[in-house]
Amino acid sequence: MRLTRQTNYAMRILMYCAANQDRLSRIPEIAAAYSVSELFLFKILQPLVENGLVETVRGRNGGVKLGKPAQEISLFDVVRVTEESFAMAECFESDTECPLVDSCALNSALREALNAFFEVLGRHTIADLVAERPDMRGLLGIDQLTARQPAA
């Protein structure tokens, strides 16, 4: 199974926010860290906000932050809200014309594989991804951004 670019960057947005949990993150900063357009990230943000994975704060000093603790956001949660289809083969589609669709061993094996994929994603969280790299803040340029901001 291949995840979409949208899912990949949704996870990256969440990782950025988790690594930067002491302050609001801004889309321009996240876009610069990952070398992608702000417009692309704004598009990805919508399903994350709608499903409570991210919260937005409006205004001049606004930004985004995690909607719940990083250890409560599984990778499956992200995939579930960002992927449109989990059809691994034509027979997974609702309009299939295969006469074996309900009794095919291939269909059954693929469903089992897909469920295993989901189960593994459900065991890992955004917090796990950030914890894997103690230097995550530095990799994303967060520390440099914090150093440049004037004291409050």
mmCIF file of C-alpha atoms in Angstrom:
data_model
loop_
_atom_site.group_PDB
_atom_site.id
_atom_site.type_symbol
_atom_site.label_atom_id
_atom_site.label_comp_id
_atom_site.label_asym_id
_atom_site.label_seq_id
_atom_site.Cartn_x
_atom_site.Cartn_y
_atom_site.Cartn_z
ATOM 1 C CA MET A 1 0.000 0.000 0.000
ATOM 2 C CA ARG A 2 1.267 3.449 -0.826
ATOM 3 C CA LEU A 3 0.172 6.380 1.290
ATOM 4 C CA THR A 4 -0.541 9.676 -0.416
ATOM 5 C CA ARG A 5 1.637 12.753 -0.206
ATOM 6 C CA GLN A 6 -1.178 14.348 1.799
ATOM 7 C CA THR A 7 -0.893 11.698 4.516
ATOM 8 C CA ASN A 8 2.895 11.997 4.560
ATOM 9 C CA TYR A 9 2.742 15.754 5.137
ATOM 10 C CA ALA A 10 -0.140 15.470 7.608
ATOM 11 C CA MET A 11 2.134 13.319 9.746
ATOM 12 C CA ARG A 12 4.937 15.842 9.274
ATOM 13 C CA ILE A 13 2.686 18.712 10.420
ATOM 14 C CA LEU A 14 1.796 16.733 13.534
ATOM 15 C CA MET A 15 5.440 15.843 14.169
ATOM 16 C CA TYR A 16 6.411 19.508 13.871
ATOM 17 C CA CYS A 17 3.704 20.553 16.329
ATOM 18 C CA ALA A 18 4.701 17.764 18.742
ATOM 19 C CA ALA A 19 8.359 18.809 18.616
ATOM 20 C CA ASN A 20 7.307 22.436 19.093
ATOM 21 C CA GLN A 21 4.686 21.921 21.779
ATOM 22 C CA ASP A 22 5.906 24.803 23.957
ATOM 23 C CA ARG A 23 4.543 27.372 21.467
ATOM 24 C CA LEU A 24 2.174 27.697 18.535
ATOM 25 C CA SER A 25 3.523 26.550 15.187
ATOM 26 C CA ARG A 26 2.944 28.617 12.072
ATOM 27 C CA ILE A 27 2.255 27.199 8.653
ATOM 28 C CA PRO A 28 4.989 29.307 6.979
ATOM 29 C CA GLU A 29 7.547 27.840 9.424
ATOM 30 C CA ILE A 30 6.355 24.285 8.804
ATOM 31 C CA ALA A 31 6.342 24.830 5.039
ATOM 32 C CA ALA A 32 9.900 26.171 5.177
ATOM 33 C CA ALA A 33 11.077 23.261 7.343
ATOM 34 C CA TYR A 34 9.769 20.727 4.807
ATOM 35 C CA SER A 35 10.329 22.804 1.638
ATOM 36 C CA VAL A 36 6.692 22.669 0.513
ATOM 37 C CA SER A 37 4.131 25.341 -0.279
ATOM 38 C CA GLU A 38 2.019 26.912 2.427
ATOM 39 C CA LEU A 39 -1.077 26.428 0.265
ATOM 40 C CA PHE A 40 -0.449 22.674 0.153
ATOM 41 C CA LEU A 41 -0.163 22.535 3.959
ATOM 42 C CA PHE A 42 -3.325 24.618 4.449
ATOM 43 C CA LYS A 43 -5.213 22.083 2.324
ATOM 44 C CA ILE A 44 -3.902 19.221 4.467
ATOM 45 C CA LEU A 45 -4.736 21.067 7.677
ATOM 46 C CA GLN A 46 -8.495 20.981 7.084
ATOM 47 C CA PRO A 47 -9.146 17.276 7.791
ATOM 48 C CA LEU A 48 -6.735 17.391 10.731
ATOM 49 C CA VAL A 49 -8.702 20.248 12.291
ATOM 50 C CA GLU A 50 -12.101 18.688 11.473
ATOM 51 C CA ASN A 51 -11.062 15.497 13.266
ATOM 52 C CA GLY A 52 -9.563 17.169 16.331
ATOM 53 C CA LEU A 53 -5.952 16.250 15.619
ATOM 54 C CA VAL A 54 -4.935 19.906 15.250
ATOM 55 C CA GLU A 55 -6.357 23.137 16.653
ATOM 56 C CA THR A 56 -5.952 26.517 15.026
ATOM 57 C CA VAL A 57 -5.587 29.807 16.857
ATOM 58 C CA ARG A 58 -6.534 32.834 14.779
ATOM 59 C CA GLY A 59 -5.081 36.275 14.943
ATOM 60 C CA ARG A 60 -1.784 38.034 14.583
ATOM 61 C CA ASN A 61 -0.042 35.706 17.010
ATOM 62 C CA GLY A 62 -2.036 32.679 15.903
ATOM 63 C CA GLY A 63 -0.882 29.346 14.643
ATOM 64 C CA VAL A 64 -1.552 25.663 15.017
ATOM 65 C CA LYS A 65 -1.050 23.155 17.795
ATOM 66 C CA LEU A 66 -1.934 19.556 18.464
ATOM 67 C CA GLY A 67 -5.596 19.000 19.263
ATOM 68 C CA LYS A 68 -4.681 16.358 21.834
ATOM 69 C CA PRO A 69 -1.460 14.992 23.317
ATOM 70 C CA ALA A 70 0.935 13.484 20.768
ATOM 71 C CA GLN A 71 0.860 10.142 22.583
ATOM 72 C CA GLU A 72 -2.897 9.967 21.924
ATOM 73 C CA ILE A 73 -2.612 10.460 18.149
ATOM 74 C CA SER A 74 -1.889 7.162 16.434
ATOM 75 C CA LEU A 75 -0.557 6.912 12.921
ATOM 76 C CA PHE A 76 -3.777 5.070 12.079
ATOM 77 C CA ASP A 77 -5.763 8.136 13.233
ATOM 78 C CA VAL A 78 -3.867 10.231 10.691
ATOM 79 C CA VAL A 79 -4.187 7.720 7.860
ATOM 80 C CA ARG A 80 -7.898 7.279 8.528
ATOM 81 C CA VAL A 81 -8.628 10.996 8.090
ATOM 82 C CA THR A 82 -6.285 11.722 5.193
ATOM 83 C CA GLU A 83 -6.601 8.712 2.877
ATOM 84 C CA GLU A 84 -9.605 8.514 0.584
ATOM 85 C CA SER A 85 -9.466 4.834 -0.299
ATOM 86 C CA PHE A 86 -7.970 1.669 1.070
ATOM 87 C CA ALA A 87 -8.695 -0.377 -2.035
ATOM 88 C CA MET A 88 -5.685 -2.647 -2.421
ATOM 89 C CA ALA A 89 -7.143 -4.303 -5.499
ATOM 90 C CA GLU A 90 -10.000 -3.788 -7.908
ATOM 91 C CA CYS A 91 -12.143 -6.230 -5.945
ATOM 92 C CA PHE A 92 -12.142 -3.858 -2.948
ATOM 93 C CA GLU A 93 -14.096 -1.294 -4.949
ATOM 94 C CA SER A 94 -17.853 -1.233 -4.369
ATOM 95 C CA ASP A 95 -18.685 -1.370 -8.059
ATOM 96 C CA THR A 96 -16.670 -4.509 -8.803
ATOM 97 C CA GLU A 97 -18.114 -6.994 -11.255
ATOM 98 C CA CYS A 98 -16.153 -10.010 -10.048
ATOM 99 C CA PRO A 99 -18.465 -12.948 -9.249
ATOM 100 C CA LEU A 100 -16.022 -14.182 -6.581
ATOM 101 C CA VAL A 101 -15.894 -10.947 -4.580
ATOM 102 C CA ASP A 102 -17.551 -12.410 -1.460
ATOM 103 C CA SER A 103 -15.786 -15.767 -1.509
ATOM 104 C CA CYS A 104 -12.390 -15.120 -3.058
ATOM 105 C CA ALA A 105 -9.306 -16.184 -1.109
ATOM 106 C CA LEU A 106 -7.312 -13.304 -2.628
ATOM 107 C CA ASN A 107 -9.842 -10.758 -1.355
ATOM 108 C CA SER A 108 -9.705 -12.363 2.082
ATOM 109 C CA ALA A 109 -5.886 -12.363 2.173
ATOM 110 C CA LEU A 110 -5.710 -8.720 1.089
ATOM 111 C CA ARG A 111 -8.239 -7.697 3.739
ATOM 112 C CA GLU A 112 -6.212 -9.534 6.369
ATOM 113 C CA ALA A 113 -3.044 -7.756 5.203
ATOM 114 C CA LEU A 114 -4.786 -4.365 5.261
ATOM 115 C CA ASN A 115 -6.093 -4.993 8.779
ATOM 116 C CA ALA A 116 -2.566 -5.943 9.912
ATOM 117 C CA PHE A 117 -1.266 -2.710 8.368
ATOM 118 C CA PHE A 118 -3.882 -0.709 10.300
ATOM 119 C CA GLU A 119 -3.120 -2.589 13.508
ATOM 120 C CA VAL A 120 0.594 -1.758 13.298
ATOM 121 C CA LEU A 121 -0.163 1.919 12.569
ATOM 122 C CA GLY A 122 -2.471 1.920 15.589
ATOM 123 C CA ARG A 123 0.418 0.880 17.853
ATOM 124 C CA HIS A 124 2.580 3.883 16.939
ATOM 125 C CA THR A 125 1.932 7.508 17.836
ATOM 126 C CA ILE A 126 3.135 10.921 16.772
ATOM 127 C CA ALA A 127 4.980 11.069 20.113
ATOM 128 C CA ASP A 128 6.865 7.894 19.133
ATOM 129 C CA LEU A 129 8.000 9.478 15.866
ATOM 130 C CA VAL A 130 9.305 12.577 17.614
ATOM 131 C CA ALA A 131 10.945 10.591 20.439
ATOM 132 C CA GLU A 132 12.870 8.494 17.901
ATOM 133 C CA ARG A 133 14.969 11.578 17.104
ATOM 134 C CA PRO A 134 16.098 13.544 20.154
ATOM 135 C CA ASP A 135 17.458 16.157 17.733
ATOM 136 C CA MET A 136 14.061 16.645 16.029
ATOM 137 C CA ARG A 137 13.805 20.323 17.004
ATOM 138 C CA GLY A 138 17.188 21.035 15.466
ATOM 139 C CA LEU A 139 16.418 19.046 12.322
ATOM 140 C CA LEU A 140 13.260 21.083 11.793
ATOM 141 C CA GLY A 141 14.932 24.408 12.556
ATOM 142 C CA ILE A 142 12.667 25.052 15.538
ATOM 143 C CA ASP A 143 15.475 26.077 17.876
ATOM 144 C CA GLN A 144 16.724 28.648 15.383
ATOM 145 C CA LEU A 145 13.218 30.122 15.100
ATOM 146 C CA THR A 146 12.864 30.329 18.876
ATOM 147 C CA ALA A 147 16.254 32.046 19.203
ATOM 148 C CA ARG A 148 15.250 34.716 16.646
ATOM 149 C CA GLN A 149 11.967 35.599 18.366
ATOM 150 C CA PRO A 150 12.012 38.575 20.724
ATOM 151 C CA ALA A 151 11.418 37.880 24.409
ATOM 152 C CA ALA A 152 7.844 38.356 25.559
#
